[in-house]
Amino acid sequence: MKKIVDKFDIKDNISEIKPTGSGHINDTYSVFVEGEKSPKYILQRINTNVFPNVKKLQENIVRTLEHLKSKNDNRFKIMEAIATNDGKYWHKDEEGLYWRMFTFIPESQSFDLSPNDDFTYQAGVAYGWFIKSMSDLKGEKLHEVIPGFHSIKLRVTQLRDAIKNDVANRLNDNRNIVDFYLDRCAEMEKFDSLINTDKIPLRNTHNDTKINNVLFNENGKSISVIDLDTVMPGAIHYDFGDAIRTTAAKALEDETDLKKVGISLDYYKSFAKGFLSETEDILTQSEIDYLHISPRIMAFIMGIRFLADYLRGDDYYKIKYSNHNIDRAKNQMKLILDMEEKAELMKNIF
Ligand code: ADP
Ligand code: GN1
Ligand code: MG
């Protein structure tokens, strides 16, 4: 791997390269240099099954980083993309694998589950800051790196295809959960038609607002937003809703003890408070009016994506054991049930 790092335009002597992170798509490594205790760089192998167009992917990321940097908002740190010796923001190795590097944000930490209410509030501030900062990006639209990424219609079609084909012969043992999701498709699909209308405009959204894509300092303040692979045009609800799934969750996304799975209303309120403290001035009333249903929609989208992947025989997400994807789908089901019960309370905070 040192040979790969050598292709990038850095002068340091590398001492160690260690796997890090818990993402489901790319492979991430911390890169250490001689004489320094904490990592100096992040090296990532890009999953080209998910991101076939690396050039467009990296163009979006570099543009986003430059724009965020131009804001000069010293509350947040912006990582830098490292160019290769021949001036590109990715390197294709001899095996045809694609790599990229960023500077490591010093003294930062990430969490898969929110440690407490304050962290959730801080995550809200970070993602709100991101949306606000990206709202005046000039020039061409960002590339749609994964077409229809949060299209409910597309995700439902993919689920129906997976059910029809049942290539891994897993349908029969999972009828109940499949029915749970199928029962909700029609209601969920209605939301798609609001997107890109006067009611819900397209913005530049992050689209993968898990809590582990926010970096915190040792005092628990949010200091950076990372994982910019899916930055592209989208609805504010994608970011608000997807963030609630992990910032306000009482348990990890793959917790199998479903008694533990649910949403904390206090955390939900804290996230909303932090998020709106940054975005209130740019959001329209109809955007705000629909925020409360977006966590349920995003949990539904993730649930059917995990389920479809399981039925297809696990060709998309990384898994640690054979039932991992169905466990994730059951976990999101429980989260949805909890949010259905709390729907009125979730609505009333706006
Ligand atoms: P994935 O797409 O696999 O989720 P991420 O880009 O989110 O990959 O990186 C995985 C983890 O690596 C993050 O949750 C964070 O802990 C760490 N990380 C990534 N980039 C940086 C960075 N620039 N500075 C510090 N830590 C980082
Ligand atoms: C993937 O890469 P990671 O783990 O941050 C996925 C998201 C899902 C998430 C579920 C490109 O994100 O859409 O919400 O897993 N990213 C992609 O944990 O599909
Ligand atoms: Mg990530």
Short mmCIF file of C-alpha atoms and ligand atoms in Angstrom, two decimals:
data_model
loop_
_atom_site.label_atom_id
_atom_site.label_comp_id
_atom_site.label_asym_id
_atom_site.label_seq_id
_atom_site.Cartn_x
_atom_site.Cartn_y
_atom_site.Cartn_z
CA MET A 1 0.00 0.00 0.00
CA LYS A 2 2.99 2.28 0.50
CA LYS A 3 3.52 2.00 -3.25
CA ILE A 4 0.07 3.46 -3.75
CA VAL A 5 0.64 6.32 -1.32
CA ASP A 6 3.86 7.09 -3.23
CA LYS A 7 1.77 7.98 -6.27
CA PHE A 8 0.32 10.94 -4.38
CA ASP A 9 2.03 14.29 -4.12
CA ILE A 10 3.22 14.18 -0.51
CA LYS A 11 6.71 14.48 0.91
CA ASP A 12 6.41 12.57 4.20
CA ASN A 13 7.97 9.26 5.13
CA ILE A 14 5.13 6.86 5.73
CA SER A 15 5.46 4.73 8.88
CA GLU A 16 2.18 2.80 8.97
CA ILE A 17 -1.09 2.29 7.11
CA LYS A 18 -4.00 0.90 9.16
CA PRO A 19 -7.63 0.08 8.29
CA THR A 20 -10.16 2.40 9.93
CA GLY A 21 -13.85 3.32 9.89
CA SER A 22 -17.03 1.30 9.67
CA GLY A 23 -18.46 2.38 6.32
CA HIS A 24 -20.34 -0.13 4.18
CA ILE A 25 -18.92 0.85 0.79
CA ASN A 26 -15.29 1.98 0.46
CA ASP A 27 -12.16 0.67 2.24
CA THR A 28 -10.61 3.35 4.45
CA TYR A 29 -7.08 3.47 5.91
CA SER A 30 -5.31 5.85 8.29
CA VAL A 31 -1.86 6.80 7.05
CA PHE A 32 0.78 7.57 9.69
CA VAL A 33 4.05 9.40 9.05
CA GLU A 34 7.35 9.09 10.86
CA GLY A 35 7.56 11.00 14.12
CA GLU A 36 3.81 11.66 14.46
CA LYS A 37 1.42 9.80 16.73
CA SER A 38 -1.87 10.54 15.02
CA PRO A 39 -2.62 9.87 11.36
CA LYS A 40 -1.76 12.53 8.80
CA TYR A 41 -3.76 11.22 5.85
CA ILE A 42 -6.75 9.10 4.95
CA LEU A 43 -6.33 6.66 2.06
CA GLN A 44 -9.43 5.16 0.47
CA ARG A 45 -10.06 2.48 -2.08
CA ILE A 46 -13.11 3.57 -4.02
CA ASN A 47 -15.81 0.97 -4.56
CA THR A 48 -16.28 1.21 -8.33
CA ASN A 49 -19.17 -1.19 -8.25
CA VAL A 50 -21.06 1.61 -6.48
CA PHE A 51 -19.22 4.56 -8.07
CA PRO A 52 -18.36 3.54 -11.63
CA ASN A 53 -17.50 7.07 -12.73
CA VAL A 54 -14.53 7.98 -10.54
CA LYS A 55 -13.77 11.17 -12.47
CA LYS A 56 -17.22 12.62 -11.82
CA LEU A 57 -17.17 11.38 -8.25
CA GLN A 58 -13.91 13.15 -7.52
CA GLU A 59 -14.96 16.28 -9.42
CA ASN A 60 -17.97 16.65 -7.12
CA ILE A 61 -15.84 16.13 -4.02
CA VAL A 62 -13.08 18.55 -5.00
CA ARG A 63 -15.63 21.19 -5.99
CA THR A 64 -17.46 20.75 -2.70
CA LEU A 65 -14.27 20.98 -0.66
CA GLU A 66 -13.17 24.12 -2.50
CA HIS A 67 -16.53 25.75 -2.03
CA LEU A 68 -16.65 24.92 1.68
CA LYS A 69 -13.14 26.27 2.07
CA SER A 70 -14.08 29.53 0.37
CA LYS A 71 -16.59 30.15 3.18
CA ASN A 72 -13.75 30.75 5.64
CA ASP A 73 -15.98 29.62 8.49
CA ASN A 74 -13.44 28.78 11.15
CA ARG A 75 -15.95 26.73 13.14
CA PHE A 76 -15.46 23.87 10.67
CA LYS A 77 -12.35 22.22 9.28
CA ILE A 78 -12.26 21.19 5.65
CA MET A 79 -10.13 18.21 4.67
CA GLU A 80 -7.99 18.57 1.58
CA ALA A 81 -8.01 16.21 -1.35
CA ILE A 82 -4.44 15.21 -2.23
CA ALA A 83 -3.51 15.18 -5.92
CA THR A 84 -1.40 12.47 -7.50
CA ASN A 85 2.02 13.23 -8.94
CA ASP A 86 0.35 13.68 -12.31
CA GLY A 87 -2.26 16.07 -10.98
CA LYS A 88 -5.37 13.89 -10.71
CA TYR A 89 -7.45 13.34 -7.59
CA TRP A 90 -7.40 9.56 -7.90
CA HIS A 91 -4.91 6.84 -8.73
CA LYS A 92 -5.64 3.67 -10.69
CA ASP A 93 -3.28 0.89 -9.61
CA GLU A 94 -1.91 -2.04 -11.61
CA GLU A 95 -4.86 -4.23 -10.63
CA GLY A 96 -7.30 -1.59 -11.86
CA LEU A 97 -8.31 -0.53 -8.34
CA TYR A 98 -8.99 3.17 -7.70
CA TRP A 99 -7.53 5.07 -4.75
CA ARG A 100 -7.72 8.60 -3.32
CA MET A 101 -6.23 10.49 -0.40
CA PHE A 102 -7.32 13.28 1.93
CA THR A 103 -5.67 15.06 4.82
CA PHE A 104 -6.73 13.63 8.17
CA ILE A 105 -8.59 16.15 10.35
CA PRO A 106 -6.38 16.27 13.46
CA GLU A 107 -7.72 15.57 16.93
CA SER A 108 -10.99 14.29 15.55
CA GLN A 109 -13.17 11.34 16.41
CA SER A 110 -16.29 9.75 14.96
CA PHE A 111 -19.10 7.67 16.47
CA ASP A 112 -21.53 5.11 15.06
CA LEU A 113 -24.06 5.97 17.76
CA SER A 114 -24.56 9.32 19.45
CA PRO A 115 -22.90 9.37 22.90
CA ASN A 116 -25.45 11.90 24.21
CA ASP A 117 -27.88 14.66 23.41
CA ASP A 118 -25.18 17.31 22.95
CA PHE A 119 -23.44 15.27 20.24
CA THR A 120 -26.75 14.94 18.44
CA TYR A 121 -27.29 18.70 18.61
CA GLN A 122 -23.76 19.22 17.30
CA ALA A 123 -24.40 16.80 14.41
CA GLY A 124 -27.49 18.89 13.56
CA VAL A 125 -25.38 22.04 13.49
CA ALA A 126 -22.79 20.36 11.25
CA TYR A 127 -25.25 19.06 8.67
CA GLY A 128 -27.22 22.32 8.78
CA TRP A 129 -23.99 24.24 8.20
CA PHE A 130 -23.22 21.95 5.27
CA ILE A 131 -26.58 22.59 3.57
CA LYS A 132 -26.39 26.31 4.17
CA SER A 133 -22.81 26.54 2.92
CA MET A 134 -23.62 24.58 -0.21
CA SER A 135 -26.72 26.63 -1.00
CA ASP A 136 -24.81 29.25 -3.01
CA LEU A 137 -22.60 26.95 -5.07
CA LYS A 138 -22.24 28.68 -8.44
CA GLY A 139 -21.98 27.13 -11.88
CA GLU A 140 -23.08 23.77 -13.22
CA LYS A 141 -25.13 21.36 -11.16
CA LEU A 142 -23.20 18.70 -9.26
CA HIS A 143 -23.04 15.35 -11.06
CA GLU A 144 -25.69 12.86 -10.08
CA VAL A 145 -23.11 10.21 -9.18
CA ILE A 146 -25.72 7.58 -8.34
CA PRO A 147 -28.83 8.33 -10.41
CA GLY A 148 -32.02 8.17 -8.35
CA PHE A 149 -30.04 7.54 -5.17
CA HIS A 150 -32.93 8.44 -2.85
CA SER A 151 -35.75 7.90 -5.33
CA ILE A 152 -38.36 5.89 -3.45
CA LYS A 153 -39.85 4.65 -6.72
CA LEU A 154 -36.47 3.31 -7.88
CA ARG A 155 -35.74 1.63 -4.55
CA VAL A 156 -39.20 0.04 -4.51
CA THR A 157 -38.67 -1.23 -8.06
CA GLN A 158 -35.32 -2.72 -7.01
CA LEU A 159 -37.02 -4.45 -4.07
CA ARG A 160 -39.78 -5.82 -6.29
CA ASP A 161 -37.18 -7.14 -8.74
CA ALA A 162 -35.26 -8.79 -5.93
CA ILE A 163 -38.47 -10.43 -4.69
CA LYS A 164 -39.43 -11.60 -8.17
CA ASN A 165 -36.02 -13.09 -8.95
CA ASP A 166 -35.28 -14.44 -5.46
CA VAL A 167 -31.84 -15.45 -6.75
CA ALA A 168 -30.52 -16.42 -3.31
CA ASN A 169 -33.66 -18.37 -2.45
CA ARG A 170 -34.18 -16.31 0.70
CA LEU A 171 -37.73 -15.06 0.15
CA ASN A 172 -39.71 -17.86 1.78
CA ASP A 173 -38.05 -17.52 5.17
CA ASN A 174 -38.58 -13.77 5.21
CA ARG A 175 -42.17 -13.25 4.12
CA ASN A 176 -43.14 -11.23 7.20
CA ILE A 177 -40.52 -8.57 6.79
CA VAL A 178 -41.05 -8.41 3.03
CA ASP A 179 -44.77 -7.84 3.65
CA PHE A 180 -44.02 -5.17 6.25
CA TYR A 181 -42.14 -3.13 3.65
CA LEU A 182 -44.50 -3.89 0.75
CA ASP A 183 -47.44 -2.66 2.85
CA ARG A 184 -45.82 0.77 3.09
CA CYS A 185 -44.61 1.28 -0.50
CA ALA A 186 -47.66 3.11 -1.82
CA GLU A 187 -47.73 5.60 1.06
CA MET A 188 -44.01 6.26 0.87
CA GLU A 189 -43.91 6.64 -2.91
CA LYS A 190 -46.22 9.68 -2.70
CA PHE A 191 -43.33 11.72 -1.35
CA ASP A 192 -41.31 11.42 -4.57
CA SER A 193 -43.80 13.57 -6.47
CA LEU A 194 -43.17 16.55 -4.16
CA ILE A 195 -39.46 16.66 -4.94
CA ASN A 196 -38.22 19.22 -7.43
CA THR A 197 -41.46 21.21 -7.26
CA ASP A 198 -42.23 24.59 -5.69
CA LYS A 199 -42.90 22.75 -2.47
CA ILE A 200 -39.58 20.94 -2.22
CA PRO A 201 -36.75 22.38 -4.33
CA LEU A 202 -33.54 20.59 -5.15
CA ARG A 203 -30.53 21.72 -3.14
CA ASN A 204 -26.97 20.48 -2.87
CA THR A 205 -27.36 17.79 -0.26
CA HIS A 206 -24.92 15.41 1.41
CA ASN A 207 -27.15 12.35 1.07
CA ASP A 208 -25.31 10.13 3.56
CA THR A 209 -25.79 11.98 6.83
CA LYS A 210 -24.93 9.20 9.25
CA ILE A 211 -23.48 10.32 12.56
CA ASN A 212 -20.13 8.76 11.66
CA ASN A 213 -19.76 11.22 8.80
CA VAL A 214 -19.43 14.08 11.28
CA LEU A 215 -16.13 14.53 13.10
CA PHE A 216 -16.10 15.80 16.69
CA ASN A 217 -13.30 17.25 18.75
CA GLU A 218 -12.47 16.04 22.25
CA ASN A 219 -14.97 18.47 23.76
CA GLY A 220 -17.77 17.02 21.68
CA LYS A 221 -18.02 19.93 19.29
CA SER A 222 -18.67 19.05 15.64
CA ILE A 223 -15.69 20.16 13.58
CA SER A 224 -16.07 18.61 10.15
CA VAL A 225 -18.41 16.93 7.69
CA ILE A 226 -16.77 14.13 5.70
CA ASP A 227 -17.69 11.29 3.31
CA LEU A 228 -18.66 13.50 0.39
CA ASP A 229 -19.17 10.68 -2.15
CA THR A 230 -22.88 11.27 -2.50
CA VAL A 231 -23.00 15.06 -2.49
CA MET A 232 -25.41 15.88 -5.33
CA PRO A 233 -28.75 17.54 -5.96
CA GLY A 234 -31.39 16.39 -3.47
CA ALA A 235 -34.12 17.39 -1.07
CA ILE A 236 -33.37 18.77 2.37
CA HIS A 237 -35.44 15.87 3.71
CA TYR A 238 -32.87 13.35 2.55
CA ASP A 239 -30.29 14.88 4.86
CA PHE A 240 -32.56 15.62 7.80
CA GLY A 241 -34.28 12.23 7.61
CA ASP A 242 -31.20 10.10 7.09
CA ALA A 243 -29.42 11.88 9.94
CA ILE A 244 -32.18 11.09 12.43
CA ARG A 245 -31.79 7.34 11.71
CA THR A 246 -28.40 7.35 13.40
CA THR A 247 -28.10 10.59 15.41
CA ALA A 248 -31.39 10.02 17.27
CA ALA A 249 -31.28 6.21 17.28
CA LYS A 250 -31.17 4.40 20.61
CA ALA A 251 -29.17 1.53 19.12
CA LEU A 252 -26.78 0.79 16.27
CA GLU A 253 -28.10 0.22 12.76
CA ASP A 254 -27.43 -3.52 13.05
CA GLU A 255 -28.53 -4.09 16.66
CA THR A 256 -30.39 -7.41 16.70
CA ASP A 257 -32.06 -7.01 20.09
CA LEU A 258 -35.03 -5.15 18.68
CA LYS A 259 -36.23 -4.13 22.15
CA LYS A 260 -33.34 -1.70 22.17
CA VAL A 261 -34.14 -0.20 18.77
CA GLY A 262 -36.10 3.04 18.56
CA ILE A 263 -35.87 6.76 18.26
CA SER A 264 -35.17 9.10 21.17
CA LEU A 265 -37.53 12.06 20.95
CA ASP A 266 -35.11 14.18 22.98
CA TYR A 267 -32.32 13.45 20.53
CA TYR A 268 -34.66 14.10 17.61
CA LYS A 269 -35.51 17.51 19.04
CA SER A 270 -31.85 18.28 19.66
CA PHE A 271 -30.88 17.41 16.10
CA ALA A 272 -33.71 19.55 14.72
CA LYS A 273 -32.68 22.45 16.92
CA GLY A 274 -29.06 22.30 15.76
CA PHE A 275 -30.03 21.78 12.12
CA LEU A 276 -32.54 24.65 12.07
CA SER A 277 -30.15 26.99 13.88
CA GLU A 278 -28.14 26.94 10.64
CA THR A 279 -30.82 26.47 7.99
CA GLU A 280 -33.90 28.36 9.22
CA ASP A 281 -33.20 31.36 7.03
CA ILE A 282 -32.86 29.44 3.80
CA LEU A 283 -35.68 26.88 4.16
CA THR A 284 -39.18 27.46 2.81
CA GLN A 285 -42.22 26.84 5.01
CA SER A 286 -43.21 23.76 2.98
CA GLU A 287 -39.75 22.28 3.39
CA ILE A 288 -40.11 22.71 7.14
CA ASP A 289 -43.66 21.34 7.07
CA TYR A 290 -42.47 18.01 5.68
CA LEU A 291 -39.36 17.56 7.82
CA HIS A 292 -41.12 15.48 10.45
CA ILE A 293 -41.96 12.60 8.08
CA SER A 294 -38.52 12.45 6.49
CA PRO A 295 -36.89 10.19 9.13
CA ARG A 296 -39.56 7.56 8.47
CA ILE A 297 -39.08 7.87 4.72
CA MET A 298 -35.31 7.54 4.95
CA ALA A 299 -35.50 4.56 7.32
CA PHE A 300 -37.92 3.00 4.82
CA ILE A 301 -35.49 3.59 1.94
CA MET A 302 -32.57 2.11 3.89
CA GLY A 303 -34.71 -0.78 5.10
CA ILE A 304 -35.76 -1.79 1.58
CA ARG A 305 -32.20 -1.34 0.29
CA PHE A 306 -30.86 -3.69 2.98
CA LEU A 307 -33.69 -6.14 2.32
CA ALA A 308 -33.24 -6.09 -1.47
CA ASP A 309 -29.51 -6.60 -1.04
CA TYR A 310 -30.16 -9.60 1.22
CA LEU A 311 -32.58 -11.11 -1.31
CA ARG A 312 -30.08 -10.55 -4.13
CA GLY A 313 -27.44 -12.46 -2.16
CA ASP A 314 -25.55 -9.44 -0.74
CA ASP A 315 -24.03 -7.79 -3.80
CA TYR A 316 -23.90 -4.18 -2.52
CA TYR A 317 -23.18 -3.54 1.16
CA LYS A 318 -20.25 -4.97 3.08
CA ILE A 319 -21.43 -7.66 5.47
CA LYS A 320 -19.74 -9.29 8.46
CA TYR A 321 -21.96 -12.41 8.56
CA SER A 322 -24.56 -13.97 6.30
CA ASN A 323 -27.65 -12.48 7.99
CA HIS A 324 -26.17 -9.01 8.38
CA ASN A 325 -28.33 -7.34 5.74
CA ILE A 326 -31.58 -8.92 6.92
CA ASP A 327 -30.71 -7.92 10.49
CA ARG A 328 -30.23 -4.34 9.30
CA ALA A 329 -33.58 -4.48 7.48
CA LYS A 330 -35.31 -5.76 10.66
CA ASN A 331 -33.63 -3.06 12.69
CA GLN A 332 -34.94 -0.34 10.35
CA MET A 333 -38.38 -1.98 10.50
CA LYS A 334 -38.41 -1.58 14.28
CA LEU A 335 -37.24 2.01 13.94
CA ILE A 336 -40.09 2.70 11.49
CA LEU A 337 -42.64 1.09 13.83
CA ASP A 338 -41.40 3.24 16.68
CA MET A 339 -41.59 6.38 14.54
CA GLU A 340 -45.11 5.47 13.38
CA GLU A 341 -46.16 5.34 17.02
CA LYS A 342 -44.50 8.66 17.74
CA ALA A 343 -45.64 10.35 14.51
CA GLU A 344 -47.78 13.03 16.20
CA LEU A 345 -45.06 13.87 18.70
CA MET A 346 -42.51 14.14 15.92
CA LYS A 347 -44.80 16.46 14.00
CA ASN A 348 -45.54 18.71 16.94
CA ILE A 349 -42.03 19.99 17.41
CA PHE A 350 -42.16 22.09 14.24
P1 ADP B 1 -17.10 5.35 4.24
O1 ADP B 1 -17.60 5.83 2.91
O2 ADP B 1 -16.60 3.98 4.17
O3 ADP B 1 -18.12 5.56 5.31
P2 ADP B 1 -15.64 7.63 5.30
O4 ADP B 1 -15.11 8.63 4.32
O5 ADP B 1 -16.85 8.01 6.07
O6 ADP B 1 -15.82 6.23 4.58
O7 ADP B 1 -14.46 7.30 6.32
C1 ADP B 1 -14.61 6.29 7.32
C2 ADP B 1 -14.14 6.82 8.68
O8 ADP B 1 -12.77 7.26 8.57
C3 ADP B 1 -14.90 8.03 9.20
O9 ADP B 1 -16.08 7.68 9.90
C4 ADP B 1 -13.85 8.69 10.09
O10 ADP B 1 -13.79 8.05 11.33
C5 ADP B 1 -12.55 8.43 9.34
N1 ADP B 1 -12.22 9.55 8.44
C6 ADP B 1 -12.48 9.64 7.11
N2 ADP B 1 -11.99 10.79 6.59
C7 ADP B 1 -11.39 11.44 7.61
C8 ADP B 1 -10.64 12.68 7.71
N3 ADP B 1 -10.42 13.45 6.65
N4 ADP B 1 -10.14 13.03 8.92
C9 ADP B 1 -10.34 12.24 10.00
N5 ADP B 1 -11.01 11.06 9.97
C10 ADP B 1 -11.52 10.66 8.79
C1 GN1 B 2 -23.72 3.41 2.98
O1 GN1 B 2 -20.63 4.26 3.01
P1 GN1 B 2 -21.54 4.45 4.16
O2 GN1 B 2 -21.50 3.32 5.12
O3 GN1 B 2 -21.37 5.79 4.82
C2 GN1 B 2 -24.62 3.92 1.87
C3 GN1 B 2 -25.69 4.83 2.45
C4 GN1 B 2 -26.48 4.10 3.51
C5 GN1 B 2 -25.54 3.54 4.55
C6 GN1 B 2 -26.30 2.69 5.54
C7 GN1 B 2 -23.10 5.08 -1.36
O4 GN1 B 2 -23.03 4.49 3.56
O5 GN1 B 2 -26.58 5.25 1.44
O6 GN1 B 2 -27.37 4.96 4.13
O7 GN1 B 2 -24.50 2.74 3.96
N1 GN1 B 2 -23.84 4.62 0.88
C8 GN1 B 2 -23.98 4.34 -0.43
O8 GN1 B 2 -25.55 2.49 6.67
O9 GN1 B 2 -24.77 3.51 -0.84
MG MG B 3 -18.78 7.26 6.20
#
